[in-house]
CSV table of C-alpha atoms and ligand atoms in Angstrom, one decimal:
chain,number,residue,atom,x,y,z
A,264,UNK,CA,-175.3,-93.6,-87.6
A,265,UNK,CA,-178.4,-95.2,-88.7
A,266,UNK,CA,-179.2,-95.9,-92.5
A,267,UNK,CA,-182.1,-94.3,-94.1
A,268,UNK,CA,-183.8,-94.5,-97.3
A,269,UNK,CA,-184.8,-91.3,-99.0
A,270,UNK,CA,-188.3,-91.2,-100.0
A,271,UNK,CA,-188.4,-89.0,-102.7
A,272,UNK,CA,-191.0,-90.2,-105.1
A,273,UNK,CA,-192.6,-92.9,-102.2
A,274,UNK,CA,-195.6,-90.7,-101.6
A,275,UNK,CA,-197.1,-90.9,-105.0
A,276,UNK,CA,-196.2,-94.9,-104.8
A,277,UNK,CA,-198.3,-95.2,-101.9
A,278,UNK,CA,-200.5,-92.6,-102.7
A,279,UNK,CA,-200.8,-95.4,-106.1
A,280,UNK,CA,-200.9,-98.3,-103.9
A,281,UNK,CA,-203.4,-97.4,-101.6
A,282,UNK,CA,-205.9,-96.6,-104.0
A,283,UNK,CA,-205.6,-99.6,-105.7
A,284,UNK,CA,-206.0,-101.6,-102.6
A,285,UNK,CA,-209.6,-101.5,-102.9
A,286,UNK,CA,-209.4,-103.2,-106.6
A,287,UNK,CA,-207.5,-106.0,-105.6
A,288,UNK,CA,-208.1,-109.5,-103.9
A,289,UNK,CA,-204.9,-110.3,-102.5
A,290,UNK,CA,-201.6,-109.2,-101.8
A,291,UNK,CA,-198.6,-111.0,-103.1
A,292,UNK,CA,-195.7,-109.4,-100.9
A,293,UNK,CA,-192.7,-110.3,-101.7
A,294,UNK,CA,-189.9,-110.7,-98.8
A,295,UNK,CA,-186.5,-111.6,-98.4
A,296,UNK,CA,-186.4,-114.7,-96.5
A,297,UNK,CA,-182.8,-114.1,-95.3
A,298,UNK,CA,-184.2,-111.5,-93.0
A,299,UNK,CA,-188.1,-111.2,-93.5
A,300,UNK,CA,-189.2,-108.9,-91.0
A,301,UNK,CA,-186.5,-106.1,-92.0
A,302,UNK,CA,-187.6,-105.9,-95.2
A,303,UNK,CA,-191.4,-105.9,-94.9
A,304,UNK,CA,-192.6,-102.7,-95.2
A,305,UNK,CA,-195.3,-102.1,-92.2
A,306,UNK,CA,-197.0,-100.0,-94.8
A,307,UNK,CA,-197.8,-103.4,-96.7
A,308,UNK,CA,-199.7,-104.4,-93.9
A,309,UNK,CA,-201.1,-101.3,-92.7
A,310,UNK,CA,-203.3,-100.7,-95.7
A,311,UNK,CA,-204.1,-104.3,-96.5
A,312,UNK,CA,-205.6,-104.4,-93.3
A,313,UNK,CA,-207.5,-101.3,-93.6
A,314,UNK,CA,-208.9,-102.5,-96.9
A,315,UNK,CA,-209.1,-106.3,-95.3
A,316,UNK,CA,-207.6,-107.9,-97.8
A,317,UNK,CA,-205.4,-111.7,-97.2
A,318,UNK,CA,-201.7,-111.5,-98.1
A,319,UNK,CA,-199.2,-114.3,-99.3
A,320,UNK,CA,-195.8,-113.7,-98.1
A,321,UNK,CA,-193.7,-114.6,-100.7
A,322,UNK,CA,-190.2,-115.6,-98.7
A,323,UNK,CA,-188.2,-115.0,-102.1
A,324,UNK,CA,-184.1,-116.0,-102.5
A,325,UNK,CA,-184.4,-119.2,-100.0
A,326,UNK,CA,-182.1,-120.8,-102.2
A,327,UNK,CA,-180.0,-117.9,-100.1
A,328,UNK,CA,-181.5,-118.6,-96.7
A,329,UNK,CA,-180.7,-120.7,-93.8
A,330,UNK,CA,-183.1,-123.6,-94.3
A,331,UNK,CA,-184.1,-123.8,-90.3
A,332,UNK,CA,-184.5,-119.7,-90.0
A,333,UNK,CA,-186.9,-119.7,-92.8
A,334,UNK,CA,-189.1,-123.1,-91.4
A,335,UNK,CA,-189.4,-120.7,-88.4
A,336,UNK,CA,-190.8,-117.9,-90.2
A,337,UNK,CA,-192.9,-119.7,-92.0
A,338,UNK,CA,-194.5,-121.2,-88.8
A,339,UNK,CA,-194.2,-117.5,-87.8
A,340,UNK,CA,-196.2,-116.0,-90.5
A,341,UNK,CA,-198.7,-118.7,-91.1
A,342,UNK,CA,-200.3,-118.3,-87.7
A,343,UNK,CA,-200.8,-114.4,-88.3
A,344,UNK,CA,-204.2,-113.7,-89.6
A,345,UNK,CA,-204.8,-113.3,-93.1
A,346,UNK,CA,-201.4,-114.2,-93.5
A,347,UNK,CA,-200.0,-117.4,-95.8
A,348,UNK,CA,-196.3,-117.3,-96.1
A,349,UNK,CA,-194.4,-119.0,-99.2
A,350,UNK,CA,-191.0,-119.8,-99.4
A,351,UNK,CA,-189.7,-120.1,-102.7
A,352,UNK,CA,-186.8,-118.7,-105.2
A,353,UNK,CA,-187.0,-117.4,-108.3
A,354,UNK,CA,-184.5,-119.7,-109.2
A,355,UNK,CA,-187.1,-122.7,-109.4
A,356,UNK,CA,-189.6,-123.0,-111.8
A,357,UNK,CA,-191.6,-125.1,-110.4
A,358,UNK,CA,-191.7,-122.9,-106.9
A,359,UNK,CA,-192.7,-120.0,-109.3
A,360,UNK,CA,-195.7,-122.5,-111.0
A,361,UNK,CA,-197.1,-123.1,-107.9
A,362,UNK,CA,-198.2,-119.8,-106.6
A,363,UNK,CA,-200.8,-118.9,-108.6
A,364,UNK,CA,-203.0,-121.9,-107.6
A,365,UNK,CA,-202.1,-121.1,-103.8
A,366,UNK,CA,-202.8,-117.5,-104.7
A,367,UNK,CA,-206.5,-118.6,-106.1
A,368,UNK,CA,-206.7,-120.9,-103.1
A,369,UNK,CA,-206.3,-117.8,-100.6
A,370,UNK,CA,-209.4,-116.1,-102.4
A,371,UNK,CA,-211.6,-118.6,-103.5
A,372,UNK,CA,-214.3,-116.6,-104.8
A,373,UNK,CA,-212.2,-115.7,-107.7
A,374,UNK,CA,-210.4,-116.6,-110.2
A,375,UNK,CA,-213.2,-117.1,-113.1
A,376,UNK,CA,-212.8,-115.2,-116.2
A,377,UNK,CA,-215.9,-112.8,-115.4
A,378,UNK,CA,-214.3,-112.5,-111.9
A,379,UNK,CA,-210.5,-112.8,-112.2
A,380,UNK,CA,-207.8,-113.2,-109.4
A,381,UNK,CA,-206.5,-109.8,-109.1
A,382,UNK,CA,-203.1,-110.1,-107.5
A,383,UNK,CA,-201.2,-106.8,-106.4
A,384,UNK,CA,-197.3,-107.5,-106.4
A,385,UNK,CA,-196.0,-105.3,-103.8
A,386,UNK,CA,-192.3,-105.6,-102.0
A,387,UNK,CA,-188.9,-103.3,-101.0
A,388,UNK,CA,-186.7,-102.7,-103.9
A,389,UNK,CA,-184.4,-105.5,-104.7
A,390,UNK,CA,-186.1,-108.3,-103.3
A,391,UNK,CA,-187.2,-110.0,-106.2
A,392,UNK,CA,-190.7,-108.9,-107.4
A,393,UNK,CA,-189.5,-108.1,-111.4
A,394,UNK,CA,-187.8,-111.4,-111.2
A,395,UNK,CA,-191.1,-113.0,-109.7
A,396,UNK,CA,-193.5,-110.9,-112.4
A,397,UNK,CA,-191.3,-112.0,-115.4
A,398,UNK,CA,-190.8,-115.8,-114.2
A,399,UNK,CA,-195.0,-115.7,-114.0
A,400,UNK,CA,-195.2,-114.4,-117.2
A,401,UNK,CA,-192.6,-116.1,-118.6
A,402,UNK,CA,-191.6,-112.9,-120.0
A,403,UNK,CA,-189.8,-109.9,-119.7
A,404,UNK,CA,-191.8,-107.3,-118.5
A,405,UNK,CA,-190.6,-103.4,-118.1
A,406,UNK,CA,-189.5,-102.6,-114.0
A,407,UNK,CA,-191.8,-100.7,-113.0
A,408,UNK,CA,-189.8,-97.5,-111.7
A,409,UNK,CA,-188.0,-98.2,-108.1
A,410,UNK,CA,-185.8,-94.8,-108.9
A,411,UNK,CA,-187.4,-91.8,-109.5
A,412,UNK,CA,-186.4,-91.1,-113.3
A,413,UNK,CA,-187.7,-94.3,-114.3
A,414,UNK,CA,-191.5,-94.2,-115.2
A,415,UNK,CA,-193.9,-94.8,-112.6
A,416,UNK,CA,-197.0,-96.3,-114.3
A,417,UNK,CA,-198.6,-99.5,-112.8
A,418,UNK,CA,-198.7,-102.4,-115.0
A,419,UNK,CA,-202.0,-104.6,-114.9
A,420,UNK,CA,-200.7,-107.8,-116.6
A,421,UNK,CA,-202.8,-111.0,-117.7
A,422,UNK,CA,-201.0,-114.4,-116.0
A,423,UNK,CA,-203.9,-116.7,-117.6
A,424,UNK,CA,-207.8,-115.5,-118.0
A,425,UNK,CA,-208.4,-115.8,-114.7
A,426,UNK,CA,-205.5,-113.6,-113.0
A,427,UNK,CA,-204.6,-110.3,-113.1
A,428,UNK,CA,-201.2,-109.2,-111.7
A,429,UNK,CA,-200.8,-105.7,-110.8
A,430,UNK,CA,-196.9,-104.3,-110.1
A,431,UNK,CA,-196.0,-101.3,-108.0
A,432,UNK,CA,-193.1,-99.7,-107.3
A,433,UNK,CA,-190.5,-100.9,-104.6
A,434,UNK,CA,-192.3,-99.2,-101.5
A,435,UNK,CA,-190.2,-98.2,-98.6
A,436,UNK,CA,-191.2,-96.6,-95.4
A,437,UNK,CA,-190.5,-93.0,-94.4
A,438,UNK,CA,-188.0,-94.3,-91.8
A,439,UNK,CA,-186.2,-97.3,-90.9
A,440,UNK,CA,-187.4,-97.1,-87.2
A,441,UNK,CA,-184.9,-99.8,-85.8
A,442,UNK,CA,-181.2,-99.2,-87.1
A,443,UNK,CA,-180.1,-103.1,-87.4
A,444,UNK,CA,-182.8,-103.0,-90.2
A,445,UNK,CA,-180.8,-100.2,-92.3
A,446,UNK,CA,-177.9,-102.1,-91.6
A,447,UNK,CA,-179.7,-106.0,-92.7
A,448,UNK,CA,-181.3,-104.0,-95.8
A,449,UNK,CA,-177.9,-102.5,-97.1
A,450,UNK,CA,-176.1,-105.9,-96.0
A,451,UNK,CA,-178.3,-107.7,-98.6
A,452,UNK,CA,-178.3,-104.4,-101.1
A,453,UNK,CA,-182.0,-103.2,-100.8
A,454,UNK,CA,-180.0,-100.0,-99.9
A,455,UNK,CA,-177.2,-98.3,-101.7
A,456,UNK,CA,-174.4,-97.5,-99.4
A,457,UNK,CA,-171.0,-95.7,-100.1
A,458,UNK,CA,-167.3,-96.9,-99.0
A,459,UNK,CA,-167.9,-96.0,-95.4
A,460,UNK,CA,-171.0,-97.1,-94.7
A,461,UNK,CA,-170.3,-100.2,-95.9
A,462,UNK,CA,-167.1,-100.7,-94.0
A,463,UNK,CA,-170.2,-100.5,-90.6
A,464,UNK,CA,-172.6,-102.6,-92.3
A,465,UNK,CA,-169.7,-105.1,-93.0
A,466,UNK,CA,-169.1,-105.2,-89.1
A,467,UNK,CA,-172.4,-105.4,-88.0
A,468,UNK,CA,-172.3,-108.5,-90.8
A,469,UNK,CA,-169.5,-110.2,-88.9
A,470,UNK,CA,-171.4,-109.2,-85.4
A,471,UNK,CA,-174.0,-111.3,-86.7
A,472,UNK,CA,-172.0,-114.1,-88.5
A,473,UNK,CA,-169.9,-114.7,-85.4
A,474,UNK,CA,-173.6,-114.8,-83.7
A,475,UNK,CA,-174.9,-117.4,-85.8
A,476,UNK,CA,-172.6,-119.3,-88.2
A,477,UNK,CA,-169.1,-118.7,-86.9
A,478,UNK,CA,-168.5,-122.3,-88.5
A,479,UNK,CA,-169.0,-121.1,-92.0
A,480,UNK,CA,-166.7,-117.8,-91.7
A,481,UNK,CA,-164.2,-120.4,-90.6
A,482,UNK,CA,-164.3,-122.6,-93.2
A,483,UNK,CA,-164.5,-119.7,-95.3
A,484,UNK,CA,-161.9,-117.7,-94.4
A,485,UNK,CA,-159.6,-119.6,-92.5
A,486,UNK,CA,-159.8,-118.4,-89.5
A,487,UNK,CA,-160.6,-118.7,-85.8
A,488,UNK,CA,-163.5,-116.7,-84.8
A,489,UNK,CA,-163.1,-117.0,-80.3
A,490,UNK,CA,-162.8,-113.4,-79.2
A,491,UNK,CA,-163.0,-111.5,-82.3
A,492,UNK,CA,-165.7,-109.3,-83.0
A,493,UNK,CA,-167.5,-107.7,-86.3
A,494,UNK,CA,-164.7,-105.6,-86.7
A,495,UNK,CA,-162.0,-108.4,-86.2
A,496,UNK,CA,-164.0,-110.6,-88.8
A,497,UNK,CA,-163.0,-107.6,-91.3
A,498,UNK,CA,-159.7,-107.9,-90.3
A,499,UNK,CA,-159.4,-111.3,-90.9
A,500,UNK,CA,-160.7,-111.6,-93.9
A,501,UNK,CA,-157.9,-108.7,-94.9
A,502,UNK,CA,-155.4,-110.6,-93.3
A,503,UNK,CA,-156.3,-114.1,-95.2
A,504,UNK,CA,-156.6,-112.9,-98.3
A,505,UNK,CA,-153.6,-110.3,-97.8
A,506,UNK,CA,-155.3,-107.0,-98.5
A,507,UNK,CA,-153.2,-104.3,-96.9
A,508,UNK,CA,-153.3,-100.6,-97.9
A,509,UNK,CA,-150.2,-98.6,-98.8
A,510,UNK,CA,-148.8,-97.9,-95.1
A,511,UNK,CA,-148.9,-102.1,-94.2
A,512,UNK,CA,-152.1,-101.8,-92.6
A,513,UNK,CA,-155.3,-103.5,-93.6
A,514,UNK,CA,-157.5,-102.6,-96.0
A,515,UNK,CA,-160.5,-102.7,-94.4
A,516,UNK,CA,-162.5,-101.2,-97.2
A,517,UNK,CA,-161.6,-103.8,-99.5
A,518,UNK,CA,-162.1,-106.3,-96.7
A,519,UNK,CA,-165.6,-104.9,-95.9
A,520,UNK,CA,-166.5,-105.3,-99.7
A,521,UNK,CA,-165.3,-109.1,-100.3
A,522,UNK,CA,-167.2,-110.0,-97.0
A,523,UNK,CA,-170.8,-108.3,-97.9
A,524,UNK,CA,-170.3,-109.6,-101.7
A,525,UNK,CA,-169.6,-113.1,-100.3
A,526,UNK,CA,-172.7,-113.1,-98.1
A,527,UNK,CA,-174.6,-111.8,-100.8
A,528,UNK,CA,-173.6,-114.1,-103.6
A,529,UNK,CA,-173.9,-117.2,-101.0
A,530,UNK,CA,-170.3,-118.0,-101.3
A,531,UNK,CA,-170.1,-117.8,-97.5
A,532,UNK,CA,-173.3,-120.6,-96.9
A,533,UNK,CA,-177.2,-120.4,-96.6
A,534,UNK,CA,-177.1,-117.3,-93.8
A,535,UNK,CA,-180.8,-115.7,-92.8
A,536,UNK,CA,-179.8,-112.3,-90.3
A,537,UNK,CA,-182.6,-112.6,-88.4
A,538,UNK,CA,-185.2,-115.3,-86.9
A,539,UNK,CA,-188.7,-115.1,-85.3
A,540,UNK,CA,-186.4,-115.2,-82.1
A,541,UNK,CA,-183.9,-112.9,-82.6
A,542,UNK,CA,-186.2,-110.4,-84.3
A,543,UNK,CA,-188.5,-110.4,-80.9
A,544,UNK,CA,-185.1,-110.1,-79.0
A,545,UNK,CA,-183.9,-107.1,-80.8
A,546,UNK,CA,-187.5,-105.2,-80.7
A,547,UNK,CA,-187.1,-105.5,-76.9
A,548,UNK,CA,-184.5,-104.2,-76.4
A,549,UNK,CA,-184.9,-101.5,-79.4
A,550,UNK,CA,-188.0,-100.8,-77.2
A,551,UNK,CA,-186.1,-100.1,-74.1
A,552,UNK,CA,-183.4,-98.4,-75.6
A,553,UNK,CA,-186.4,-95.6,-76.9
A,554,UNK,CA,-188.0,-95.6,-74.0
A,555,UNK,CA,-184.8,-94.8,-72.0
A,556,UNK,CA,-184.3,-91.9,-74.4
A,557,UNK,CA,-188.0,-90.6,-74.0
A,558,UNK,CA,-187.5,-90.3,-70.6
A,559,UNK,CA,-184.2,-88.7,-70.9
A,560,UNK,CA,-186.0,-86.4,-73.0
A,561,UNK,CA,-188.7,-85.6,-70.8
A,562,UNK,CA,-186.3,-85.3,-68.0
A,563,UNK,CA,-184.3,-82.6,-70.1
A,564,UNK,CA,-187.0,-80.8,-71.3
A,565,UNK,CA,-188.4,-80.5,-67.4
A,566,UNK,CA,-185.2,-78.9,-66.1
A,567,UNK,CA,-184.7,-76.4,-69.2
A,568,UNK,CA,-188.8,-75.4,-68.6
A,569,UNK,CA,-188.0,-74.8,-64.9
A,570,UNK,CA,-184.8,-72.9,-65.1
A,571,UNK,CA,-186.8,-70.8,-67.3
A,572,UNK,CA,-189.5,-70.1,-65.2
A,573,UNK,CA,-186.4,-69.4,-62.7
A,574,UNK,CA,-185.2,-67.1,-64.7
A,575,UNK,CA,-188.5,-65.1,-64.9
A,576,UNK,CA,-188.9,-65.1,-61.1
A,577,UNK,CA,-185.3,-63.7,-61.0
A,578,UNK,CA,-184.4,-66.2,-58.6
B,94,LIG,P1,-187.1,-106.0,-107.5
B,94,LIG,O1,-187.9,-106.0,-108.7
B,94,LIG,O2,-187.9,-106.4,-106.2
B,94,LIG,O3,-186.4,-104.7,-107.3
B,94,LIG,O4,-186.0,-107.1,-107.6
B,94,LIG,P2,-185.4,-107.8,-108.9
B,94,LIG,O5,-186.4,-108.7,-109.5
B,94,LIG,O6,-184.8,-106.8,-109.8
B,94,LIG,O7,-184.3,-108.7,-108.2
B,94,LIG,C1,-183.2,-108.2,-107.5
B,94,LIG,C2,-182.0,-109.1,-107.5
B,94,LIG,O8,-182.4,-110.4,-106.8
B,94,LIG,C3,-181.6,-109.6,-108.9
B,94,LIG,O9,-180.2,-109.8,-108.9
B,94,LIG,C4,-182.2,-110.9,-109.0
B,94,LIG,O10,-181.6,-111.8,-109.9
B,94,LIG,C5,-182.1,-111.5,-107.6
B,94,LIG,N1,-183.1,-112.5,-107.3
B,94,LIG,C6,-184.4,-112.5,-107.4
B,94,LIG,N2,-184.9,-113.7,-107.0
B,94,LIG,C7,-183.9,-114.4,-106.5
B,94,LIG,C8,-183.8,-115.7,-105.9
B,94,LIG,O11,-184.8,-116.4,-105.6
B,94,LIG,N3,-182.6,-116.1,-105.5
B,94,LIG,C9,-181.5,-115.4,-105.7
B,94,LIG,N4,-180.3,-115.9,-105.3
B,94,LIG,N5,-181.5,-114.1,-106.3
B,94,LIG,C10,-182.7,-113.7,-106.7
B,94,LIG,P3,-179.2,-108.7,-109.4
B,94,LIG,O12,-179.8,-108.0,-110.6
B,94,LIG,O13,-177.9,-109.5,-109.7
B,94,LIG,O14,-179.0,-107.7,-108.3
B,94,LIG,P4,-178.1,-107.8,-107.0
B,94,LIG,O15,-178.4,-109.1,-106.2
B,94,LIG,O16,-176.7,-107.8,-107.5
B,94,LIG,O17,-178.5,-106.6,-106.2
């Protein structure tokens, strides 16, 4: 199963976004730094570049993140062009205070009142950009709609005389092209899952906790991670904290749900899913994988073509 976001309304925010490309200066895209790459829209980057504009990757919730994952990505981004990555939270004040100088800093020729900074505020649902907007303005300002009932005007907001913030809608793309992304994005609840999709997203979870910080489930949970897998980490948190269903086995649901709340909330430790390493490690393989089905494909569509010319020869 692979999780995918339904678009919906996302052609008329691109449609929006695209257009205003041109009026902008820079692109404030905002990321989560627990797992960066999975929720940056290629879209982002696809019509920034067409429209050359610089963007500032705002690596947003590191108060969330595993401090040496999101020194990588920084490295990472900052040696892309065009590309200034900023890890911050939302949760400091003074990490929201600085960004608007580094913003200016990134385009220069701005930032006078006849010319202000105009700073386009662009990110996945859920990944902090309203929190961002309102910390800048040290306001509350409307969400601009990430759901289709909700209205969908763009905001153009006044930080100071010289900068201009525009806000669009959370942007997703047409399709999550490499499945452990669903999984990361509804992990970290920039996707809505139900009961049983969370029960896989909560093993792929523990997959990657055992991967990477089999220490903290332990001191956790209480126990032992050698030879389980993501599945057995659900297990175990059911069987610590006693959560059995009606017929004495374990309730897994409930188990799934206390494990993605407590890797969301930070109760289980500073946790990033993913790392400039492990990101290039899973495209590669992600890249064999389709090209192994291509070719199975191909190979599939060869013999039904010849049986059918078979067929027609009547031999
Ligand atoms: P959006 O506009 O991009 O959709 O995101 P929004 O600002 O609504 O923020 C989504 C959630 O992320 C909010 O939590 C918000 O408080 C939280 N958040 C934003 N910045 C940070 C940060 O730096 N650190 C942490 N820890 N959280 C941050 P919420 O409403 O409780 O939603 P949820 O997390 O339960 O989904």
């Amino acid at each position: 199963m692979s999780i995918q976001w339904f678009p919906g309304h996302m052609n008329s925010a691109r449609k929006q976004a695209e257009e205003q490309m041109e009026f902008i200066d820079l692109v404030v895209e905002v990321l989560d730094a627990r797992l960066p790459e999975a929720s940056c829209n290629p879209l982002v980057d696809r019509m920034r570049q067409f429209r050359q504009r610089p963007v500032l990757k705002v690596l947003n919730k590191i108060d969330l993140a595993d401090p040496n994952a999101t020194a990588a990505w920084k490295a990472y981004y900052d040696a892309l062009p065009g590309v200034t990555a900023y890890p911050m939270t939302t949760k400091k004040p003074l990490d929201v205070a600085r960004l608007p100088a580094l913003a200016l800093s990134l385009a220069p020729h701005r930032g006078v009142p006849t010319k202000p900074l105009r700073i386009m505020i662009m990110g996945i649902p859920n990944v902090g950009k309203s929190t961002l907007m309102n910390a800048l303005l040290k306001k509350r300002v409307a969400k601009v709609g990430d759901e289709p009932a909700v209205t969908k005007v763009q905001q153009k907001l006044y930080l100071d005389k010289h900068t201009v913030l525009v806000d669009t809608p959370g942007l997703m793309w047409p399709k999550i092209d490499m499945p452990s992304d669903g999984l990361m994005l509804a992990a970290s609840h920039a996707i809505g899952t139900n009961a049983l999709i969370e029960e896989e997203v909560a093993f792929f979870l523990g997959d990657v906790l055992l991967e990477r910080y089999p220490q903290l489930l332990t001191a956790r949970y209480g126990f032992k991670t050698e030879g389980l897998d993501g599945i057995g980490v659900v297990e175990q948190v059911a069987a610590r904290r006693g959560f059995r269903a009606r017929g004495g086995e374990f309730d897994v649901e409930k188990a799934a749900h206390v494990l993605l709340h407590d890797y969301r909330s930070g109760a289980i430790g500073r946790i990033s899913l993913e790392t400039p390493d492990s990101r290039a490690r899973r495209l590669a393989v992600h890249a064999a994988e389709k090209a192994e089905k291509e070719r199975l494909a191909a190979e599939k569509a060869a013999a039904k073509a010849e049986e059918a010319a078979r067929g027609k020869r009547g031999t």
